[in-house]
XYZ file of C-alpha atoms in Angstrom:
647
model
C 58.131 26.312 28.773
C 56.317 23.432 26.637
C 53.167 23.830 24.806
C 50.457 21.082 24.207
C 48.354 21.558 21.288
C 45.559 19.081 20.259
C 45.912 17.466 16.906
C 43.237 15.188 15.643
C 44.710 11.605 14.543
C 42.897 10.390 11.782
C 45.094 6.925 11.879
C 44.021 6.333 15.507
C 40.428 8.209 15.710
C 41.609 9.972 19.024
C 42.635 13.505 19.830
C 46.600 13.696 20.481
C 48.179 16.440 22.708
C 51.288 17.313 20.609
C 54.278 18.789 22.419
C 55.384 21.849 20.469
C 59.070 23.121 20.816
C 59.917 25.881 22.846
C 59.887 28.008 19.593
C 56.460 27.273 19.096
C 54.482 30.928 18.356
C 51.226 31.766 19.747
C 50.423 34.120 17.730
C 49.408 31.587 15.067
C 46.478 30.597 17.974
C 46.116 34.297 18.482
C 45.290 34.894 14.774
C 42.775 32.202 14.553
C 40.798 33.247 17.380
C 38.198 35.462 17.128
C 40.206 38.930 17.350
C 40.873 39.240 13.750
C 37.192 39.276 13.402
C 36.647 42.142 16.396
C 39.119 44.001 14.896
C 37.598 44.075 11.264
C 34.319 44.474 12.760
C 33.184 48.201 11.821
C 30.266 48.371 13.390
C 31.385 47.096 16.949
C 34.459 49.620 16.425
C 32.569 52.652 15.515
C 30.117 52.221 18.155
C 32.893 51.617 21.008
C 34.907 54.706 20.010
C 31.876 57.136 19.795
C 30.886 55.639 23.329
C 34.422 55.786 24.526
C 34.549 59.847 23.068
C 31.119 60.371 24.655
C 32.202 58.937 28.126
C 35.735 60.808 28.073
C 33.557 64.151 27.331
C 31.132 63.544 30.258
C 34.042 63.431 32.809
C 35.954 66.122 31.428
C 32.662 68.022 31.417
C 32.986 67.228 35.148
C 36.358 68.587 35.744
C 38.112 65.372 36.279
C 41.235 63.579 34.950
C 40.262 60.726 32.793
C 41.409 57.749 33.915
C 40.691 54.401 31.926
C 40.601 51.124 32.947
C 39.952 48.635 29.989
C 39.432 45.076 31.175
C 40.663 42.299 28.370
C 42.189 44.864 26.323
C 43.499 42.213 24.113
C 45.589 44.257 20.988
C 44.754 47.187 23.159
C 42.783 48.537 20.603
C 40.098 50.181 23.174
C 42.514 51.688 25.245
C 44.287 53.161 22.344
C 40.891 54.701 21.223
C 40.566 56.055 24.999
C 43.623 58.098 24.788
C 43.054 59.290 21.272
C 39.804 60.319 22.606
C 41.354 62.571 24.894
C 41.946 60.156 28.386
C 44.974 61.101 30.440
C 45.732 57.792 31.430
C 44.586 54.012 30.512
C 45.237 50.590 32.368
C 45.068 47.984 30.122
C 44.438 44.628 31.613
C 45.164 41.381 29.793
C 45.575 37.970 31.502
C 46.894 36.149 28.357
C 50.581 36.485 28.344
C 51.113 36.268 24.708
C 48.411 38.417 23.722
C 49.423 40.882 26.577
C 52.495 41.056 24.991
C 51.135 42.002 21.491
C 49.163 44.768 23.006
C 52.656 46.076 24.481
C 54.356 45.790 21.260
C 50.963 47.436 19.386
C 50.721 50.332 22.002
C 54.498 51.140 21.906
C 54.624 51.145 17.799
C 51.508 53.413 17.715
C 53.004 56.107 20.386
C 50.952 55.265 23.069
C 53.192 53.922 25.773
C 53.494 56.907 27.909
C 49.949 57.081 28.683
C 48.748 53.109 28.314
C 50.029 50.479 31.026
C 49.374 46.830 29.710
C 49.152 44.796 33.085
C 49.505 41.311 32.569
C 46.887 39.743 35.081
C 43.609 38.613 35.797
C 41.489 41.619 36.935
C 40.475 40.149 40.420
C 44.317 40.208 41.010
C 45.260 43.714 40.149
C 46.219 46.216 42.909
C 45.410 49.768 43.702
C 47.543 52.153 45.471
C 51.034 53.386 45.615
C 52.866 50.379 44.625
C 50.032 48.367 43.285
C 49.405 47.742 39.549
C 47.233 51.109 39.123
C 47.927 54.162 40.988
C 44.428 55.334 41.298
C 40.989 54.065 40.534
C 39.586 54.514 37.375
C 36.518 56.685 36.315
C 35.720 55.154 33.197
C 35.758 51.484 32.985
C 35.869 49.919 29.245
C 35.256 46.076 28.330
C 34.823 43.747 26.155
C 34.097 40.886 27.761
C 31.148 39.284 26.011
C 30.546 36.190 24.205
C 27.388 35.166 22.328
C 25.693 34.190 25.174
C 26.683 37.910 26.834
C 27.808 36.244 30.160
C 29.913 33.481 29.226
C 33.435 34.878 29.321
C 32.750 35.928 32.917
C 31.587 39.235 32.465
C 29.617 39.380 35.622
C 32.068 38.345 37.968
C 34.478 40.736 36.675
C 32.558 43.819 36.588
C 31.366 42.795 40.272
C 35.029 42.924 41.502
C 35.865 46.029 39.259
C 32.886 48.140 40.909
C 34.319 46.869 44.151
C 38.046 47.436 43.684
C 39.296 49.243 40.689
C 36.810 51.853 39.598
C 35.003 54.910 41.476
C 31.774 54.955 42.547
C 30.440 57.135 39.839
C 32.146 55.878 37.141
C 31.290 55.814 33.525
C 31.325 52.322 31.787
C 31.341 51.426 27.700
C 29.337 49.968 26.933
C 26.838 51.326 29.644
C 24.182 48.834 29.678
C 23.002 45.082 27.982
C 20.013 43.741 27.196
C 19.071 40.233 26.297
C 16.125 39.562 24.241
C 14.361 36.273 23.593
C 11.472 34.717 20.987
C 9.480 31.073 21.671
C 9.430 29.479 18.403
C 8.427 25.945 17.039
C 11.619 24.703 14.721
C 11.563 21.213 13.414
C 14.731 22.052 12.074
C 16.214 23.148 14.841
C 14.678 20.909 17.352
C 16.260 18.238 15.854
C 19.557 19.093 16.911
C 18.330 18.430 20.717
C 16.321 15.303 20.464
C 16.524 12.082 18.970
C 13.243 11.461 16.987
C 11.704 8.593 16.194
C 13.189 6.674 12.717
C 11.414 4.660 10.266
C 13.321 1.555 9.370
C 11.697 -1.146 7.141
C 8.349 -0.850 8.695
C 9.689 -0.713 12.212
C 9.722 2.327 14.354
C 12.909 2.728 16.493
C 11.997 4.831 19.612
C 14.420 7.093 21.058
C 15.381 6.275 24.738
C 12.777 7.873 27.333
C 16.180 9.330 29.295
C 17.269 11.167 26.314
C 13.600 12.342 25.731
C 13.081 13.435 28.923
C 16.701 15.032 29.567
C 17.314 18.549 29.413
C 20.366 18.508 27.356
C 23.901 19.913 27.284
C 24.153 23.063 29.154
C 26.539 24.751 26.694
C 24.990 27.589 24.663
C 24.259 26.478 20.908
C 25.273 29.666 19.151
C 24.994 29.906 15.248
C 24.564 32.123 12.866
C 20.511 32.555 13.163
C 20.557 35.017 10.028
C 21.504 31.868 8.029
C 18.720 30.142 9.507
C 15.792 30.746 7.211
C 12.749 32.549 8.663
C 10.439 29.879 7.065
C 12.149 26.967 8.955
C 10.564 28.301 12.343
C 7.196 29.588 13.577
C 7.347 32.553 16.121
C 4.750 31.477 18.935
C 5.412 34.987 20.699
C 6.845 38.305 20.391
C 10.681 39.378 20.783
C 10.539 39.970 24.656
C 13.026 41.855 26.657
C 14.151 39.694 29.330
C 16.686 41.560 31.401
C 19.247 44.176 31.215
C 22.369 44.934 32.830
C 23.709 48.526 33.769
C 27.170 48.263 34.063
C 28.010 51.847 35.193
C 26.325 50.719 38.683
C 27.687 47.697 40.781
C 27.093 44.381 39.287
C 26.000 41.366 40.864
C 27.026 37.645 39.712
C 24.616 35.852 41.768
C 21.954 33.646 40.185
C 18.630 35.223 39.138
C 15.858 34.785 37.174
C 13.872 37.033 35.015
C 9.955 36.593 33.849
C 8.621 37.371 30.420
C 4.571 37.593 29.938
C 2.864 37.392 26.598
C -0.100 35.582 24.819
C 0.516 33.116 22.351
C 0.465 34.551 18.785
C -0.269 31.123 17.720
C -1.031 27.627 18.351
C 1.913 25.286 18.161
C 4.712 23.112 19.934
C 7.216 25.366 22.059
C 10.434 23.501 21.556
C 13.077 26.414 21.103
C 14.117 30.077 21.969
C 16.004 32.318 19.899
C 18.096 34.705 21.859
C 20.625 37.608 21.328
C 21.557 40.987 23.057
C 22.403 44.594 22.191
C 24.799 46.901 24.011
C 23.630 50.367 24.510
C 27.411 52.492 24.649
C 26.050 55.772 26.041
C 23.347 56.430 28.995
C 20.836 57.696 26.384
C 20.969 54.715 24.447
C 21.435 56.842 21.302
C 25.026 54.603 20.479
C 23.730 50.866 19.911
C 25.373 47.712 18.888
C 22.798 45.201 18.199
C 23.334 41.243 17.887
C 19.814 40.719 16.453
C 19.682 38.401 13.410
C 19.491 40.213 9.750
C 15.858 39.174 9.037
C 15.115 41.273 12.281
C 16.127 44.264 10.284
C 13.976 46.666 8.499
C 16.623 46.135 5.934
C 18.439 43.452 5.845
C 21.070 44.405 4.032
C 22.342 46.910 6.635
C 22.993 44.041 8.817
C 26.755 43.981 10.158
C 27.673 40.149 9.720
C 29.935 39.346 12.785
C 31.470 35.922 13.926
C 32.899 36.803 17.128
C 29.201 37.426 18.534
C 26.162 35.434 16.702
C 23.159 34.725 18.229
C 21.997 31.796 20.579
C 19.672 28.601 20.483
C 18.153 27.471 23.607
C 16.433 24.325 23.774
C 13.423 23.666 26.095
C 13.588 20.518 28.223
C 10.644 19.048 26.362
C 8.381 20.372 23.980
C 4.813 21.979 24.871
C 1.768 22.060 23.158
C 0.750 26.288 23.470
C -2.893 27.534 22.205
C -3.231 30.678 20.378
C -4.358 33.605 22.878
C -2.627 31.278 26.086
C -0.888 33.557 28.304
C 2.657 32.142 29.127
C 5.676 32.936 31.095
C 9.178 32.654 29.375
C 11.624 32.645 32.038
C 15.414 32.930 31.695
C 17.928 32.298 34.647
C 21.246 32.895 34.689
C 24.395 32.058 37.166
C 27.729 33.695 36.507
C 28.466 31.991 33.250
C 25.272 30.701 31.693
C 21.952 31.016 30.677
C 18.985 28.844 30.286
C 15.083 29.220 29.534
C 11.705 27.719 30.494
C 8.475 28.034 29.776
C 5.208 27.864 31.897
C 1.764 29.213 32.058
C 1.350 32.843 33.473
C -0.612 31.341 36.976
C 2.593 28.620 37.185
C 5.633 30.645 37.465
C 8.302 27.647 38.612
C 12.223 28.404 38.227
C 14.559 26.099 37.650
C 16.675 26.607 40.559
C 20.063 25.175 39.126
C 21.295 25.150 35.565
C 20.181 22.121 33.663
C 22.478 19.614 32.887
C 22.698 16.115 30.648
C 21.489 13.107 32.481
C 21.014 10.634 29.934
C 25.006 10.906 28.567
C 23.422 10.890 24.988
C 24.159 14.905 24.794
C 27.592 14.371 25.572
C 28.247 11.792 23.428
C 26.398 13.586 20.592
C 27.164 17.143 19.557
C 23.806 18.970 18.631
C 24.724 18.779 14.670
C 25.252 15.201 15.405
C 21.926 15.048 16.703
C 20.886 16.664 13.395
C 22.620 14.138 11.143
C 20.851 11.320 12.853
C 17.383 12.709 12.606
C 17.964 13.537 9.006
C 15.212 11.198 7.327
C 17.007 11.324 3.617
C 20.253 10.323 5.227
C 18.894 7.265 6.954
C 16.708 6.444 4.053
C 20.343 6.420 2.133
C 21.930 4.109 4.313
C 18.616 1.722 5.056
C 18.491 1.223 1.201
C 22.447 0.653 0.872
C 22.373 -1.865 3.943
C 19.100 -3.347 2.181
C 20.837 -4.335 -1.115
C 23.737 -5.951 0.785
C 23.023 -7.764 3.862
C 21.785 -11.206 4.086
C 19.774 -13.338 6.763
C 23.419 -14.889 7.581
C 25.352 -11.960 7.291
C 28.047 -11.374 9.754
C 28.226 -7.578 10.452
C 30.765 -5.183 12.321
C 30.107 -1.565 12.865
C 32.640 1.129 12.945
C 31.546 4.725 13.630
C 30.968 6.700 17.125
C 27.573 6.402 18.317
C 25.895 4.903 14.908
C 22.635 3.280 14.365
C 23.757 1.413 11.633
C 24.090 -1.991 13.549
C 20.299 -1.638 14.477
C 19.563 -0.902 11.573
C 21.261 -3.826 10.070
C 19.442 -6.101 12.872
C 16.030 -4.433 11.953
C 16.707 -5.408 8.267
C 17.210 -9.289 9.155
C 20.843 -9.660 9.853
C 21.529 -11.928 12.746
C 24.652 -11.430 13.622
C 25.563 -7.857 14.173
C 28.373 -6.399 16.183
C 29.404 -3.144 17.072
C 32.630 -1.532 18.617
C 30.643 1.627 20.420
C 27.949 1.347 22.716
C 24.271 2.069 21.381
C 22.807 0.251 24.508
C 19.782 2.855 25.730
C 18.325 2.875 21.801
C 18.477 -0.957 21.900
C 17.194 -1.576 25.290
C 14.378 0.882 24.538
C 13.291 -1.078 21.498
C 13.891 -4.335 23.283
C 16.726 -5.488 20.850
C 19.394 -5.832 23.038
C 20.198 -9.179 22.069
C 20.064 -8.583 18.617
C 23.556 -6.498 18.611
C 26.725 -7.542 20.555
C 28.258 -4.602 21.604
C 32.567 -5.175 21.913
C 34.471 -3.334 24.641
C 37.408 -3.446 22.818
C 39.290 -1.609 20.032
C 39.548 -2.671 16.317
C 43.109 -3.767 16.193
C 42.305 -6.051 19.440
C 39.581 -7.923 17.771
C 40.154 -11.723 17.054
C 38.189 -14.618 15.399
C 37.353 -15.601 19.039
C 35.160 -12.561 19.418
C 33.308 -13.428 16.123
C 32.506 -16.937 17.612
C 34.806 -18.202 14.709
C 32.742 -16.350 11.984
C 34.724 -13.869 9.127
C 32.983 -10.767 8.950
C 30.872 -10.684 5.651
C 29.860 -6.722 6.195
C 32.006 -3.946 7.630
C 29.649 -0.720 7.765
C 30.060 2.707 9.014
C 28.654 6.265 8.286
C 31.685 7.114 9.062
C 31.637 9.523 11.903
C 33.722 9.594 14.821
C 33.446 12.300 17.543
C 37.307 13.626 17.409
C 36.762 14.263 13.791
C 37.313 17.976 12.879
C 38.389 17.864 8.994
C 36.590 15.818 6.589
C 39.391 13.606 5.732
C 39.710 12.886 9.877
C 36.796 10.150 9.237
C 39.192 8.061 7.032
C 39.695 6.303 10.449
C 37.302 4.398 8.943
C 39.940 3.064 6.454
C 42.399 1.960 9.276
C 40.000 0.296 11.218
C 39.169 -1.589 8.051
C 42.786 -2.169 7.657
C 42.979 -3.525 11.438
C 40.403 -6.258 10.978
C 41.732 -7.129 7.252
C 42.599 -10.494 8.239
C 39.188 -11.389 9.652
C 37.239 -10.150 6.496
C 35.865 -12.830 4.411
C 37.208 -13.090 0.970
C 33.791 -11.826 -0.500
C 33.145 -9.439 2.309
C 31.310 -5.953 1.447
C 32.956 -2.704 2.524
C 30.224 -0.036 3.425
C 31.029 2.662 2.441
C 32.917 0.961 -0.202
C 34.987 4.363 -0.982
C 35.121 8.004 -0.380
C 36.043 10.597 -2.474
C 37.363 14.390 -1.464
C 35.738 17.113 -3.249
C 36.994 21.047 -3.768
C 35.516 23.991 -4.970
C 36.572 27.496 -5.250
C 34.709 29.970 -3.421
C 34.025 33.702 -2.652
C 32.835 34.376 0.945
C 30.371 37.324 1.122
C 32.227 38.583 3.858
C 35.923 38.605 4.567
C 36.085 37.113 8.042
C 37.473 33.576 7.012
C 40.038 35.459 5.110
C 40.903 37.849 8.017
C 42.089 34.854 10.137
C 44.697 33.852 7.789
C 45.531 36.434 5.988
C 48.774 38.110 7.683
C 50.000 34.282 8.971
C 53.336 32.861 7.465
C 53.276 29.492 9.980
C 52.904 26.194 9.288
C 49.132 26.044 10.270
C 48.393 28.722 7.420
C 49.132 25.923 4.595
C 46.264 23.664 6.165
C 42.996 23.724 6.069
C 40.433 24.660 8.754
C 37.169 23.303 9.858
C 34.062 25.342 9.319
C 30.331 24.807 9.308
C 30.147 26.211 5.551
C 26.049 26.582 6.065
C 26.700 29.118 8.205
C 29.124 31.556 6.070
C 27.710 32.447 2.577
C 29.617 32.223 0.000
C 29.025 31.227 -3.857
C 31.027 29.094 -6.204
C 33.460 30.554 -8.348
C 34.379 26.842 -9.986
C 32.867 23.650 -10.418
C 33.072 20.819 -7.661
C 35.706 18.914 -8.572
C 36.721 15.230 -7.312
C 40.488 15.302 -6.126
C 41.168 11.976 -4.276
C 39.287 8.736 -3.971
C 40.035 6.344 -1.149
C 38.830 2.960 -1.987
C 38.313 1.186 1.401
C 37.573 -2.249 -0.183
C 41.714 -2.295 -0.207
C 43.510 -2.128 2.902
C 45.523 1.735 3.619
C 48.373 1.839 1.049
C 51.896 2.077 2.413
C 53.240 4.968 0.278
C 51.394 8.430 -0.318
C 49.168 8.873 -2.611
C 49.791 12.260 -4.691
C 47.706 14.133 -7.274
C 48.621 16.883 -9.637
C 46.812 18.599 -12.237
C 44.830 21.720 -13.563
C 41.626 22.240 -13.285
C 38.221 26.092 -1.621
C 36.301 24.343 0.263
C 36.747 20.685 0.603
C 34.207 17.985 1.872
C 33.993 13.857 1.541
C 31.293 12.285 -0.345
C 30.872 8.336 0.698
C 29.924 6.044 -1.769
C 28.061 3.469 0.381
C 27.240 1.371 -2.750
C 27.837 1.804 -6.638
C 24.402 3.508 -6.526
C 24.059 5.203 -3.346
C 26.370 8.308 -2.712
C 26.183 10.461 0.616
C 27.586 13.950 0.667
C 29.271 15.861 3.372
C 29.381 18.771 1.944
C 27.411 20.147 -1.012
C 23.785 18.652 -0.677
C 22.794 20.232 -4.189
C 24.063 20.948 -7.621
C 25.938 24.479 -7.808
C 22.837 27.108 -8.837
C 23.341 29.134 -12.045
C 24.440 32.079 -10.001
C 27.070 30.251 -7.852
C 24.900 29.976 -4.877
C 25.756 26.894 -2.422
C 23.803 24.573 -0.053
C 25.955 22.907 2.464
C 25.178 19.890 4.678
C 24.670 21.436 8.256
C 25.761 18.319 10.121
C 29.270 18.414 9.086
C 32.026 20.674 9.296
C 33.801 21.156 5.577
C 37.466 22.135 5.425
C 38.439 25.645 4.285
C 41.704 25.961 2.402
C 42.831 30.174 2.340
C 44.728 31.730 -0.139
C 47.276 33.875 0.754
C 46.137 37.336 -0.779
C 42.650 38.552 -2.292
C 42.398 37.295 -5.969
C 40.296 39.015 -8.356
C 38.120 36.767 -10.445
C 35.370 36.895 -13.030
C 33.183 34.721 -10.836
C 31.565 32.991 -13.964
C 32.835 29.700 -13.211
C 35.238 29.704 -15.970
C 38.183 29.679 -13.566
C 40.309 26.910 -13.180
C 41.602 25.477 -9.764
C 44.862 24.108 -9.863
C 45.890 22.017 -6.739
C 48.490 19.617 -4.924
C 47.460 16.946 -2.678
C 49.157 14.577 -0.786
C 47.748 11.992 1.384
C 49.940 10.381 3.710
C 49.312 6.986 5.234
C 51.376 7.240 8.344
C 49.625 10.377 9.713
C 46.121 10.248 8.230
C 46.571 13.725 6.870
C 46.361 15.517 3.875
C 49.077 18.188 2.715
C 47.804 20.624 0.128
C 48.322 23.642 -2.124
C 45.815 25.391 -4.337
C 45.554 28.400 -6.954
C 43.088 29.476 -9.162
C 43.887 30.703 -12.315
C 41.833 32.514 -15.642
C 41.006 30.219 -18.785
């Protein structure tokens, strides 16, 4: 069977689907999923085992034979817990074939093959009976079908089918119930991830398109580590509300429903964002609770069990609304079989959105939420405007190379009369009556000709650089390839903005081992590559000082030969030199503090290279970082190897 895997291609700016050989090992994909984090989530595992053991005891107390159904068994861990707790037999269902094969191997190696049957099917295809996959219906239902949004992995339809066809009427479920919580807040920081804000450019106010302002946004959940969002960056407008509960021991419906929480506004402000999370009671009495609440909701934040496979959710209201202290409000949550969405009304006006909101302006489909935040970053905008102001002239012939960039509009507002862009920003142009100020090109850079430029050579080539397919920091080097593609059209004295980029590295120690768990047991090609992670969500401290390792000179074309760097001296990021004096960082936004604390750019992902084993270091910044990096101009990728040594 052929396997296709997506790979970002920095030389074309596209996401290529690469055909792997038949020997391709899925285990590397499995290890890079959330399985490692789940297996190392001590709080989750202890609570599940306590709940399973209690359920087995309750069934045995009724004098019944204990038959367990484990839907979405993954590695088989919960099934093995059930047998260890005294279950007589367990049916472990796993639809993903490589994972089912792994579970079979794990069950066998741990000596449970005689009591656990791994079934490689979707639970809705499992049959019960003498000739079926299950000989009998189960009286204990164990599942871990939850995502950050609780129901996003199809938990409701799976439970609904299981109660109808696979378990007994009086079955025990672990977990027993789930409760969803929400809090209405005002947060400029988070709201900037949803809507394009007005932007000041040289005395001109660039307004967002009305279609974007009125749009409900992308329907997908925004899952982040709320524990890393400082409490001072949002203002609670109401209490933490219990929105709804699901009892998994009783028949479950996947039909669309809505629930309302009524409360009085605690303070006046702008209702913009709903913060949401859930917890699960493993037993009917609610004595065994596993909660996803953020750390700042704990009486002692140090007891917070950091996890990455379950985080918290941020929901953006369709439009911000002013509320007054003491005003009676309805916070409404609705769900279908896979998604949640929130709305807000006054208490005497209960209106429920019957359908899941969707993007109608297209901008939320083109720009990710971090991209909205980046476009709304005033300091970043100021850097670009100042850089453009220093190089632009009224007769400049400008070409912009970036996805969904506002730079061509900035250039026009700063006085350039001839501005062209490959990627459309037509809505913003139309809203601000600037549609004649920027010419939009419907071609790729390599197709550009002098005729498209009306016979004028390019005097200013600009980019952020940002491309929607970029995952790792150096994937935005597609800008360099675009610059090379139009080299013959550049004026001899043309200005390139940014003029260069530098790849930086820094050795870090994560406060939690999640990122290391993913890689530790791997010995595959991918384990020698960096991975994209938004490091602002992952607490870490610096072990070394930031160090520049590769510089890419955009004033020159992409070289023919690989660029190597060897020296002695791991997070990786790019800093772009817009001009000689102005630099924009996609990684660290401030110098590393004395104790090693790092502040990361929240709008871009950084690269993380993982060491094969845990290293004991002094952590005082005296360690040296050895590295070997090679930039391959033919693939646009960077191969690397690192080590940390004591001085």
